PDB file of C-alpha atoms in Angstrom:
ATOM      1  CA  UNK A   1      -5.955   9.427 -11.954  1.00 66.00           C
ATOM      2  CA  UNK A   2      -6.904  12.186  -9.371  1.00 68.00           C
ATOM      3  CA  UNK A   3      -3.421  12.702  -8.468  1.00 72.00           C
ATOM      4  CA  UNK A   4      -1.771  12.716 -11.962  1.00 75.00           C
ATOM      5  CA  UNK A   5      -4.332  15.591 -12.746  1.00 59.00           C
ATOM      6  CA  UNK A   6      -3.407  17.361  -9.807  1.00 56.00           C
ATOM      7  CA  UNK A   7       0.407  16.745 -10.128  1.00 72.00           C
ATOM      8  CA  UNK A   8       0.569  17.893 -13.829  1.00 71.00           C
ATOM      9  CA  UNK A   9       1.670  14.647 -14.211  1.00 76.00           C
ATOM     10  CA  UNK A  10      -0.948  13.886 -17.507  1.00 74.00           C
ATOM     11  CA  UNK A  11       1.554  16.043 -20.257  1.00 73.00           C
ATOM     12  CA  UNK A  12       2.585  12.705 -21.432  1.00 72.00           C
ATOM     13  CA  UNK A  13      -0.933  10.529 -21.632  1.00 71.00           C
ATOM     14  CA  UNK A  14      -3.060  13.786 -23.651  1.00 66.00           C
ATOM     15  CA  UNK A  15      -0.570  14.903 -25.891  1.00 63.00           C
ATOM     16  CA  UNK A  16      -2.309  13.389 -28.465  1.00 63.00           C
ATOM     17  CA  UNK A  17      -6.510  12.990 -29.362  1.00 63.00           C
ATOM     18  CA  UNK A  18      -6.150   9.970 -28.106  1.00 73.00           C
ATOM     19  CA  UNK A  19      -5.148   8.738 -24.656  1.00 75.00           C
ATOM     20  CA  UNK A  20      -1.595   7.851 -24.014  1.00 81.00           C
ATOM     21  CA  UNK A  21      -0.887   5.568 -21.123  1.00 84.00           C
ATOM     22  CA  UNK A  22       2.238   6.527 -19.411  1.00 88.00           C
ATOM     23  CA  UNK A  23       4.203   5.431 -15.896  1.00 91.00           C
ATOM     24  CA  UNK A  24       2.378   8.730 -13.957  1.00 92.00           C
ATOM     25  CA  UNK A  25      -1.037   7.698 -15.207  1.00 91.00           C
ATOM     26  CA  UNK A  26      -0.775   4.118 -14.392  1.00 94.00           C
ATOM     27  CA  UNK A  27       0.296   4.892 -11.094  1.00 95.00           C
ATOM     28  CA  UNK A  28      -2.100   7.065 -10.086  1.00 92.00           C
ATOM     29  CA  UNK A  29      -4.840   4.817 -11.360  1.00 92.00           C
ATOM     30  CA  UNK A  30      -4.168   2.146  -9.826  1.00 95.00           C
ATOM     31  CA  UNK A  31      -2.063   3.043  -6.211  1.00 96.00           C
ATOM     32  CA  UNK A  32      -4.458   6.697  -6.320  1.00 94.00           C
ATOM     33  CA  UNK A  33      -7.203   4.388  -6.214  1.00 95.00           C
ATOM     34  CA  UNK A  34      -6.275   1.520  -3.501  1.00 96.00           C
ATOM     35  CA  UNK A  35      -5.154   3.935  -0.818  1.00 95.00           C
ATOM     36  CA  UNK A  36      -8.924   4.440  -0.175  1.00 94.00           C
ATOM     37  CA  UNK A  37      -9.508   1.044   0.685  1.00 93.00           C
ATOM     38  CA  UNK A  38      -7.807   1.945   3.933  1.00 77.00           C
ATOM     39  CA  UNK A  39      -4.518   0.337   5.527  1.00 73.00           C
ATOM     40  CA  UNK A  40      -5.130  -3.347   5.292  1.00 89.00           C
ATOM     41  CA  UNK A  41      -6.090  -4.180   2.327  1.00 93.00           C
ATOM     42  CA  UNK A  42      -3.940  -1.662   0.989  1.00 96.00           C
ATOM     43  CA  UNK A  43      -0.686  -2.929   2.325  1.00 96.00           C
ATOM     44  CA  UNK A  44      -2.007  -6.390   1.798  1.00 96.00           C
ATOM     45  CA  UNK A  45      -2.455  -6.049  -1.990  1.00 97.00           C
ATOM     46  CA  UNK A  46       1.064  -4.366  -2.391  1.00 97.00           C
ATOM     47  CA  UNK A  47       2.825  -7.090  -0.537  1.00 97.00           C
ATOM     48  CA  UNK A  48       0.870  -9.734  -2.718  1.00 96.00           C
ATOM     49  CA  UNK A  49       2.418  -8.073  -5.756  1.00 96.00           C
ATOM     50  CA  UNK A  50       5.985  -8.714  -4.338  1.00 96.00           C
ATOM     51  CA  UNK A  51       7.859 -11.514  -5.985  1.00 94.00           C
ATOM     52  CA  UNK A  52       9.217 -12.643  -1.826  1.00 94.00           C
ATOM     53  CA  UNK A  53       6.115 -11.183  -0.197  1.00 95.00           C
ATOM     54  CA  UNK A  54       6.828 -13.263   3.122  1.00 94.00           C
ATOM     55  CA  UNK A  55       9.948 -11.725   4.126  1.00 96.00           C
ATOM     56  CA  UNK A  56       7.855  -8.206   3.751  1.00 97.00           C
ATOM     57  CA  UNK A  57       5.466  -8.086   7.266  1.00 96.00           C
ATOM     58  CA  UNK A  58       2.325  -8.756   7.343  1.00 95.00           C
ATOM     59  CA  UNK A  59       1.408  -5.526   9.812  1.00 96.00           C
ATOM     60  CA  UNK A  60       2.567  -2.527   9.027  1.00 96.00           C
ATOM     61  CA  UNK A  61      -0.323  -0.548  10.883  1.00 95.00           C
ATOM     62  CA  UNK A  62      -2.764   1.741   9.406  1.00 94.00           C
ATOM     63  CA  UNK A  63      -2.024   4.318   6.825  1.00 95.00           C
ATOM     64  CA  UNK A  64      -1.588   7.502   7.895  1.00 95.00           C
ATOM     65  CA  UNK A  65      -1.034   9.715   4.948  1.00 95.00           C
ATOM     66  CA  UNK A  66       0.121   8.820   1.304  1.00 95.00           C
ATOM     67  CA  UNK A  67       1.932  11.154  -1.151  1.00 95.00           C
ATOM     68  CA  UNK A  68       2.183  11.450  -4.901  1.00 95.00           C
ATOM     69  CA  UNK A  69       5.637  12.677  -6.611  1.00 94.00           C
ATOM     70  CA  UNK A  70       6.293  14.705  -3.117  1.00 93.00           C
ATOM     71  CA  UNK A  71       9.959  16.498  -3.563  1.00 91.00           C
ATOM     72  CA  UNK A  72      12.379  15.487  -1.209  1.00 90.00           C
ATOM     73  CA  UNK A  73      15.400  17.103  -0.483  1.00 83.00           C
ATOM     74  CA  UNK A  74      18.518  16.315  -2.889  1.00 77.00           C
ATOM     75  CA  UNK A  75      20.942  14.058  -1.316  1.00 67.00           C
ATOM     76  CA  UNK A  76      23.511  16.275  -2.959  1.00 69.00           C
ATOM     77  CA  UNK A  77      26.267  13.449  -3.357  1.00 69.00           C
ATOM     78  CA  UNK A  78      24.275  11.930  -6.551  1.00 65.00           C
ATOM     79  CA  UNK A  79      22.021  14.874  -6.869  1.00 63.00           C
ATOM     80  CA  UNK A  80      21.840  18.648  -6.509  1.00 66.00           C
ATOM     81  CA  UNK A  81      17.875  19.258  -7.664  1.00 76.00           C
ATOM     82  CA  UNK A  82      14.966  17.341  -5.558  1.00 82.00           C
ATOM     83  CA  UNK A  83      14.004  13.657  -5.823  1.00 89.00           C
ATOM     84  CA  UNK A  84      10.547  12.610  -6.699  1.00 92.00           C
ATOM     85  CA  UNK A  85       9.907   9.331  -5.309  1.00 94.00           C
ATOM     86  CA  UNK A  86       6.083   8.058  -7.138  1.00 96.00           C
ATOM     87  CA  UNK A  87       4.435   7.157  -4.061  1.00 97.00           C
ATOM     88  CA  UNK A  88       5.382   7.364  -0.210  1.00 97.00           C
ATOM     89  CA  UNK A  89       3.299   6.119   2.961  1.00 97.00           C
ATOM     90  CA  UNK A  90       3.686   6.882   6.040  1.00 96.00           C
ATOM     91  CA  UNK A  91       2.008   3.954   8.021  1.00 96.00           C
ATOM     92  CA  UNK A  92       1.777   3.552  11.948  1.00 95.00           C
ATOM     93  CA  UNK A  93       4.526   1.044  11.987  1.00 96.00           C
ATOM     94  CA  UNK A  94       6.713   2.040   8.727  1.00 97.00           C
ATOM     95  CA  UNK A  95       7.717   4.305   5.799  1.00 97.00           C
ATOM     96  CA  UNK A  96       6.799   3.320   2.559  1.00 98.00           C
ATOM     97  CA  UNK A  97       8.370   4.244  -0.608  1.00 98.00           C
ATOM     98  CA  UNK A  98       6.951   2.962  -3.874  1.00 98.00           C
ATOM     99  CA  UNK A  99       9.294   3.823  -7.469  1.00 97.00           C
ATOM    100  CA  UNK A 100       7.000   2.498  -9.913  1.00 96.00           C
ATOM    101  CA  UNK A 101       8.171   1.654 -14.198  1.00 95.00           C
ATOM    102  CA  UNK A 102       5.512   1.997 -16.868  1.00 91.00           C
ATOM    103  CA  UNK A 103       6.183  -2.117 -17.648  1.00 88.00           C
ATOM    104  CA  UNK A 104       6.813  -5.110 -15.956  1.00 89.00           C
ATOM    105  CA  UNK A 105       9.879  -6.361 -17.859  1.00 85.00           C
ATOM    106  CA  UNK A 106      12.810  -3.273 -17.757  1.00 88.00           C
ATOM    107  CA  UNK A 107      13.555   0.552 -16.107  1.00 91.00           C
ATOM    108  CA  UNK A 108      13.862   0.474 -12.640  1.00 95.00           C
ATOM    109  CA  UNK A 109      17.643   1.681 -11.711  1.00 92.00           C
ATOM    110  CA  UNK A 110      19.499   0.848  -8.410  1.00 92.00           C
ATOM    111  CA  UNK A 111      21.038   4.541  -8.978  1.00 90.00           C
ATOM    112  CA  UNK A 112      17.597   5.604  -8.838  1.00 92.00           C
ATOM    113  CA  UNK A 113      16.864   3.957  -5.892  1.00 94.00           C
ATOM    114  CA  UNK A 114      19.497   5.050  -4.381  1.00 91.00           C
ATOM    115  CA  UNK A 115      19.104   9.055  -4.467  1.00 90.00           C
ATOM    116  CA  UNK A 116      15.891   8.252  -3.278  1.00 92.00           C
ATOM    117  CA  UNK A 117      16.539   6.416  -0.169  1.00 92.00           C
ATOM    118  CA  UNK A 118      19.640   8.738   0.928  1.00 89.00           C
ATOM    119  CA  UNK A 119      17.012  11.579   0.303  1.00 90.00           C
ATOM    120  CA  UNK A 120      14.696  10.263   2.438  1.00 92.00           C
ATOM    121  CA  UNK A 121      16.659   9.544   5.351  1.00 89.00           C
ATOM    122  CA  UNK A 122      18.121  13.692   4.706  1.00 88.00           C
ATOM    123  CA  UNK A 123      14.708  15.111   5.074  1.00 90.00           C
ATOM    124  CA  UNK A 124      12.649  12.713   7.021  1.00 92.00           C
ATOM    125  CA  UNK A 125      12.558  12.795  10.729  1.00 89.00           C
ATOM    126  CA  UNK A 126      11.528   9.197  11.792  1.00 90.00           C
ATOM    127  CA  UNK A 127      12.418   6.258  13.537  1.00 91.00           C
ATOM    128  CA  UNK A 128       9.854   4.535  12.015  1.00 95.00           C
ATOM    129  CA  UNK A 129      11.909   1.592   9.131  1.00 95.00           C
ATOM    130  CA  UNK A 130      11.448   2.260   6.094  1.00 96.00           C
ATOM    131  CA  UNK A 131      10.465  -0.341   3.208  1.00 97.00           C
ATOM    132  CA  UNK A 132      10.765   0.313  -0.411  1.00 98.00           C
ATOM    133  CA  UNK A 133       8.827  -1.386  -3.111  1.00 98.00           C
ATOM    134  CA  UNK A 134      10.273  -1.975  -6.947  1.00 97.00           C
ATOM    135  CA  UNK A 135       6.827  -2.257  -9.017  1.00 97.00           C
ATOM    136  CA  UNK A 136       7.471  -2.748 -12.575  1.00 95.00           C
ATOM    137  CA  UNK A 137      10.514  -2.953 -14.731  1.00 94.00           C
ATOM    138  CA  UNK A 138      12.242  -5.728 -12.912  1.00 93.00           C
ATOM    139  CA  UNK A 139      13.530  -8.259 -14.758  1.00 89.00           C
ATOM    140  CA  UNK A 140      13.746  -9.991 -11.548  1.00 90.00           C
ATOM    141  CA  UNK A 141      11.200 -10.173  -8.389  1.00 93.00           C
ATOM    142  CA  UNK A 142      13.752 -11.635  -6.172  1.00 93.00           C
ATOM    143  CA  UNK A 143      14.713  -8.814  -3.076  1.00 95.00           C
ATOM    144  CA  UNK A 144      18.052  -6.718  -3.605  1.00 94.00           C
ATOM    145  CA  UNK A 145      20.321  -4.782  -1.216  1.00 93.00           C
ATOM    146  CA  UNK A 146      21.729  -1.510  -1.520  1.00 90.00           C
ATOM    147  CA  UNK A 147      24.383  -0.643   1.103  1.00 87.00           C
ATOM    148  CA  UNK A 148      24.192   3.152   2.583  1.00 81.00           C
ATOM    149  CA  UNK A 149      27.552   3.124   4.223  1.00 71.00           C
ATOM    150  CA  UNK A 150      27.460   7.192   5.093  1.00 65.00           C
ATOM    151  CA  UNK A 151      24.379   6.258   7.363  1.00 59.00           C
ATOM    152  CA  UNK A 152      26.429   2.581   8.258  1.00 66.00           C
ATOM    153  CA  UNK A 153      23.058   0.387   7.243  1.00 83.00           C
ATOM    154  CA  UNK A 154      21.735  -1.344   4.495  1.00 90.00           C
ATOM    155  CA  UNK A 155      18.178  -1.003   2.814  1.00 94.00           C
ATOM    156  CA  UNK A 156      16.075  -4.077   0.552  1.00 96.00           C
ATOM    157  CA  UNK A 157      14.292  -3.321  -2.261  1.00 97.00           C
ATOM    158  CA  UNK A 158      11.505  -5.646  -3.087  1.00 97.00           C
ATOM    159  CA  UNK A 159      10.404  -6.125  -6.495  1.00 96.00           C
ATOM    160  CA  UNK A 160       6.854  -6.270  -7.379  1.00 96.00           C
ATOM    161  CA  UNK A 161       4.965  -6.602 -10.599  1.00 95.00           C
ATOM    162  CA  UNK A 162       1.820  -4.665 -12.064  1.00 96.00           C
ATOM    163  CA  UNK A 163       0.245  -8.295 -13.526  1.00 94.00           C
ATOM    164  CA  UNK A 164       0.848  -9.602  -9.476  1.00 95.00           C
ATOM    165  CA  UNK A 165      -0.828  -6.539  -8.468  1.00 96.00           C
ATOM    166  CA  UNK A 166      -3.495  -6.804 -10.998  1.00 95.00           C
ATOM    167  CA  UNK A 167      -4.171 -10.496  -9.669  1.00 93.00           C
ATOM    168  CA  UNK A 168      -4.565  -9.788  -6.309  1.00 94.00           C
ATOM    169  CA  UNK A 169      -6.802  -7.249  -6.546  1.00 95.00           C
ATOM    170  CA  UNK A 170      -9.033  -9.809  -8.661  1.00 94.00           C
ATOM    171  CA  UNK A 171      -8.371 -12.572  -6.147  1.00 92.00           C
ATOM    172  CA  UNK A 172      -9.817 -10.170  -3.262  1.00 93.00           C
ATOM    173  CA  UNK A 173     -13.216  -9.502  -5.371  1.00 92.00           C
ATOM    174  CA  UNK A 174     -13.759 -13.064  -4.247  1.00 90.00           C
ATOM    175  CA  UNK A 175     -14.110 -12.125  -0.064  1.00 90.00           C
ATOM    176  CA  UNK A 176     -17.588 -12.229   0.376  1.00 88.00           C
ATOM    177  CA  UNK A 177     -16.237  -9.828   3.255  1.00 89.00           C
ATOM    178  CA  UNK A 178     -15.138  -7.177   1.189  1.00 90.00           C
ATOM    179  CA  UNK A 179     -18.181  -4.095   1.396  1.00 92.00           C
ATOM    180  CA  UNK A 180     -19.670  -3.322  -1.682  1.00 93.00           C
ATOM    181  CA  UNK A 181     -18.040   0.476  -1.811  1.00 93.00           C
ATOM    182  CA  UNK A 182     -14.319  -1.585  -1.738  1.00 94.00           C
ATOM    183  CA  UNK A 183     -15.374  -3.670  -4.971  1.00 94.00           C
ATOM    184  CA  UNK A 184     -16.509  -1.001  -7.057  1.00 94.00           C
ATOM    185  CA  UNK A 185     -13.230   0.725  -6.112  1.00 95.00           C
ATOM    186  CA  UNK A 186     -11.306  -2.609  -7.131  1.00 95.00           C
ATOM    187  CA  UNK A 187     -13.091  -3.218 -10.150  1.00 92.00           C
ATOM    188  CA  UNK A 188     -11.971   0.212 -11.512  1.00 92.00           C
ATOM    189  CA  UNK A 189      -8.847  -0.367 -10.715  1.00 94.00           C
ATOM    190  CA  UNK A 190      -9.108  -3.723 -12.963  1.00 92.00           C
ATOM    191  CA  UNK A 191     -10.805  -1.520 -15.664  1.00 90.00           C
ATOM    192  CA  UNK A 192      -7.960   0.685 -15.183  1.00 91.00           C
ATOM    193  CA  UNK A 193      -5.679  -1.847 -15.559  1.00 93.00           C
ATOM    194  CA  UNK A 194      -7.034  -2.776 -18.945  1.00 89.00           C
ATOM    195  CA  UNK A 195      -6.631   0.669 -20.369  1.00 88.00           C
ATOM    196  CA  UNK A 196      -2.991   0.578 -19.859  1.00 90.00           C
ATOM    197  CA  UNK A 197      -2.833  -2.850 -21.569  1.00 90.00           C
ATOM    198  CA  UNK A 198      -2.805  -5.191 -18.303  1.00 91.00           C
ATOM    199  CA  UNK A 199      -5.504  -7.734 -18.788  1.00 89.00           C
ATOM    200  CA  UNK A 200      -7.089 -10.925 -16.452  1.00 82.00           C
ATOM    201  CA  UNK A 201      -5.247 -13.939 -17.293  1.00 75.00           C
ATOM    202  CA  UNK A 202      -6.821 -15.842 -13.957  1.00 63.00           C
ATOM    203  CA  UNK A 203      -8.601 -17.934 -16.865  1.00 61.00           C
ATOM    204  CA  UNK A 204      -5.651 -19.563 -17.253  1.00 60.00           C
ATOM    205  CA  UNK A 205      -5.798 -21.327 -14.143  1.00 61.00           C
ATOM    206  CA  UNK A 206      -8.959 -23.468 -16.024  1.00 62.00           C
ATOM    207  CA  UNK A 207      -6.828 -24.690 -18.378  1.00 65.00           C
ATOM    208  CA  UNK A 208      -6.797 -28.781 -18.338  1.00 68.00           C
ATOM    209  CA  UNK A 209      -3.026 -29.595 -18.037  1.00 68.00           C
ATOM    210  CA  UNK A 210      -1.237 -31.664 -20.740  1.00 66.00           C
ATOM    211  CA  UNK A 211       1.271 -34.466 -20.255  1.00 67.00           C
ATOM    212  CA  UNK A 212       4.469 -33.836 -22.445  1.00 61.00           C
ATOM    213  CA  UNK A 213       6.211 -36.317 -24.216  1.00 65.00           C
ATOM    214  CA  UNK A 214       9.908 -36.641 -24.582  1.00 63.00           C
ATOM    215  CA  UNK A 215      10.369 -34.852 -27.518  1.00 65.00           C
ATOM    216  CA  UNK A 216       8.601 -31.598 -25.606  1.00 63.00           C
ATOM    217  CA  UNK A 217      10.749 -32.212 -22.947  1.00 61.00           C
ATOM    218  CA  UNK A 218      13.835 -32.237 -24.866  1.00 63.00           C
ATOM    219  CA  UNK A 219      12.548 -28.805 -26.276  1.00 63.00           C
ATOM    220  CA  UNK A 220      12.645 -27.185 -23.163  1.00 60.00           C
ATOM    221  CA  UNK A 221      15.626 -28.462 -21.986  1.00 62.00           C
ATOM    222  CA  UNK A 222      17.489 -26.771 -25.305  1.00 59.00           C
ATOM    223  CA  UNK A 223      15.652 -23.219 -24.642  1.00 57.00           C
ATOM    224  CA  UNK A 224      17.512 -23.461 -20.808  1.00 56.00           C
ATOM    225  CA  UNK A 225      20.998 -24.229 -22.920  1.00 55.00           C
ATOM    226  CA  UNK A 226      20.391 -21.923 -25.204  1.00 53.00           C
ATOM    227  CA  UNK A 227      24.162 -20.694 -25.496  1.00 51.00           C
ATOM    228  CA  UNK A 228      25.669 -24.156 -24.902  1.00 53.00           C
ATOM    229  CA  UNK A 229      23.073 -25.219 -27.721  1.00 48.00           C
ATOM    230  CA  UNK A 230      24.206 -22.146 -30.508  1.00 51.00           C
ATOM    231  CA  UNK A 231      28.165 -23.287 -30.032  1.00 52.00           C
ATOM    232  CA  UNK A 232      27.912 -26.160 -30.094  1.00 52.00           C
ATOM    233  CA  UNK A 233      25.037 -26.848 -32.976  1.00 57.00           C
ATOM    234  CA  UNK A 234      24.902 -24.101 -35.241  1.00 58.00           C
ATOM    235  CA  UNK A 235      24.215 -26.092 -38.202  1.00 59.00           C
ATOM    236  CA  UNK A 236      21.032 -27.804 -36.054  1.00 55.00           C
ATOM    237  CA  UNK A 237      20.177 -24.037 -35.175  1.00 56.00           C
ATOM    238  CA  UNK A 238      20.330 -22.933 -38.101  1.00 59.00           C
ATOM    239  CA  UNK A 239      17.404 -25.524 -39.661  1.00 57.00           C
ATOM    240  CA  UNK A 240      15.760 -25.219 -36.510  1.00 55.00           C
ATOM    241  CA  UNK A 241      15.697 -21.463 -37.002  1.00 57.00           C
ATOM    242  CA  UNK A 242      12.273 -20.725 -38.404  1.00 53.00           C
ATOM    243  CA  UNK A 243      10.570 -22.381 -35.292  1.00 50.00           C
ATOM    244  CA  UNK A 244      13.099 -22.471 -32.808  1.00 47.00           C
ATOM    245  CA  UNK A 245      14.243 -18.796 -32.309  1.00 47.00           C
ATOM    246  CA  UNK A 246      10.438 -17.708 -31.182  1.00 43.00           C
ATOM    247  CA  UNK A 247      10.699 -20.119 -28.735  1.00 44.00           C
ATOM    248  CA  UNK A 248      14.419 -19.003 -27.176  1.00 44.00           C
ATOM    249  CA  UNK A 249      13.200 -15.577 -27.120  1.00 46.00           C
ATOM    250  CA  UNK A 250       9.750 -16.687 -25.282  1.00 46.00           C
ATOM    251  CA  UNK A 251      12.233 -18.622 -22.687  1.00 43.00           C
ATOM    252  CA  UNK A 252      13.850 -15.909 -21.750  1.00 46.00           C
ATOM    253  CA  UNK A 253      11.184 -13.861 -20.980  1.00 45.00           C
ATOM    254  CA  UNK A 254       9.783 -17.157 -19.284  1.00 43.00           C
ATOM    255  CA  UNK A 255      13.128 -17.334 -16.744  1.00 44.00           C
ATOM    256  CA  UNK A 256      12.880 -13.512 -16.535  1.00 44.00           C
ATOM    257  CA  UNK A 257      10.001 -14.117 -13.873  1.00 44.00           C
ATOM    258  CA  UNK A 258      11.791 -17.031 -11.951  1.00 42.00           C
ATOM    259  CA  UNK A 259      11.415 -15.921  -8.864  1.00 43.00           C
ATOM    260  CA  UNK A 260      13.284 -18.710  -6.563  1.00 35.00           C
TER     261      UNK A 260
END
């Protein structure tokens, strides 16, 4: 949270006696923390939290510097006062730019993105690529585009998740490689995680699995028809209400995370 203090980026998490957690404060607990793990396992945890992590590369060098809320030049097209993207890297072999939401299901903006990325490429001197990473508020992890067609290219955004970055950083406390210094920096970045409401679920993976029978089944196949279902059985819907509308609203938070 260093670099939320530092920032003046706390207003929002202390206004009250009781701590807040907000987007600036989760960011700079979690990303302020990993950066000291050094380049590789740094850039390896971010592209584990990616919903397409293999079209992202696997090198991208070491990390050279990384900067919190740094103030880029406006783009003046979609902007006239600076941009602010959270986090950007500079790595030996890319750019990174990091625009991180508070949640994992809503709030990240292509417009956003966009003011952003033509900022960069106003101030920044580099012939380095540049990636950009999505963390939070997607309410898809599949890879977008954005077309820059002043500058004549094209840039991808990938989408990431806080829970996918939550569970990596728990699935490398398992290298019996890892030094001691890099676990106690990942296991406050897992406590951290926990104060802004992000929690283990690896457990989940013990779970015995459960054979469905056709009636399940049938079940799951009305939450994917869901609008098909409402038109053309309302009366069905209706009776089915007290039970069944939980369930619709848990699929589409469900289908939310398809990722392929």
């Amino acid at each position: 949270m260093n670099q939320a203090l530092l920032q003046k980026k706390l207003k929002d998490s202390f206004g009250e006696s009781r701590f807040k957690p907000s987007e600036d404060s989760l960011t700079s607990s979690t990303i302020g923390l990993l950066q000291y793990l050094g380049g590789t396992n740094f850039w390896d945890l971010l592209r584990s939290s990616c919903g397409e992590k293999s079209l992202l590369p696997e090198n991208v060098g070491d990390l050279i510097s990384v900067f919190f809320w740094r103030r880029f030049l406006p783009d003046l097209e979609y902007n006239v006062n600076h941009v602010e993207p959270d986090v950007y890297c500079e790595f030996d072999l890319f750019n990174l730019i990091i625009e991180a939401k508070k949640g994992d299901v809503f709030g990240q903006d292509e417009f956003q993105w966009r003011k952003e990325i033509k900022s960069y490429y106003k101030e920044v001197d580099s012939k380095k690529p540049l990636l950009f990473i999505a963390i939070g508020g997607n309410n898809s992890l599949r890879i977008k585009t954005i077309i820059l067609d002043d500058i004549g290219s094209e840039q991808t955004i990938y989408g990431a998740s806080w829970q996918r970055l939550l569970a990596s950083c728990i699935d490398l406390l398992q290298n019996e490689r890892m030094l001691l210094s890099e676990k106690r920096i990942i296991n406050d970045v897992v406590n951290l995680f926990e104060r802004h409401h992000f929690y283990n679920i690896s457990w989940l993976k013990l779970l015995v699995p459960k054979g469905l029978k056709s009636s399940n089944l049938r079940v799951l196949e009305l939450w994917d028809e869901k609008d098909s279902f409402q038109s053309k059985n309302p009366i069905l819907l209706l009776e089915l209400e007290p039970i069944f509308q939980f369930k619709v609203n848990s699929y589409k938070a469900i289908s939310a995370w398809k990722i392929i």
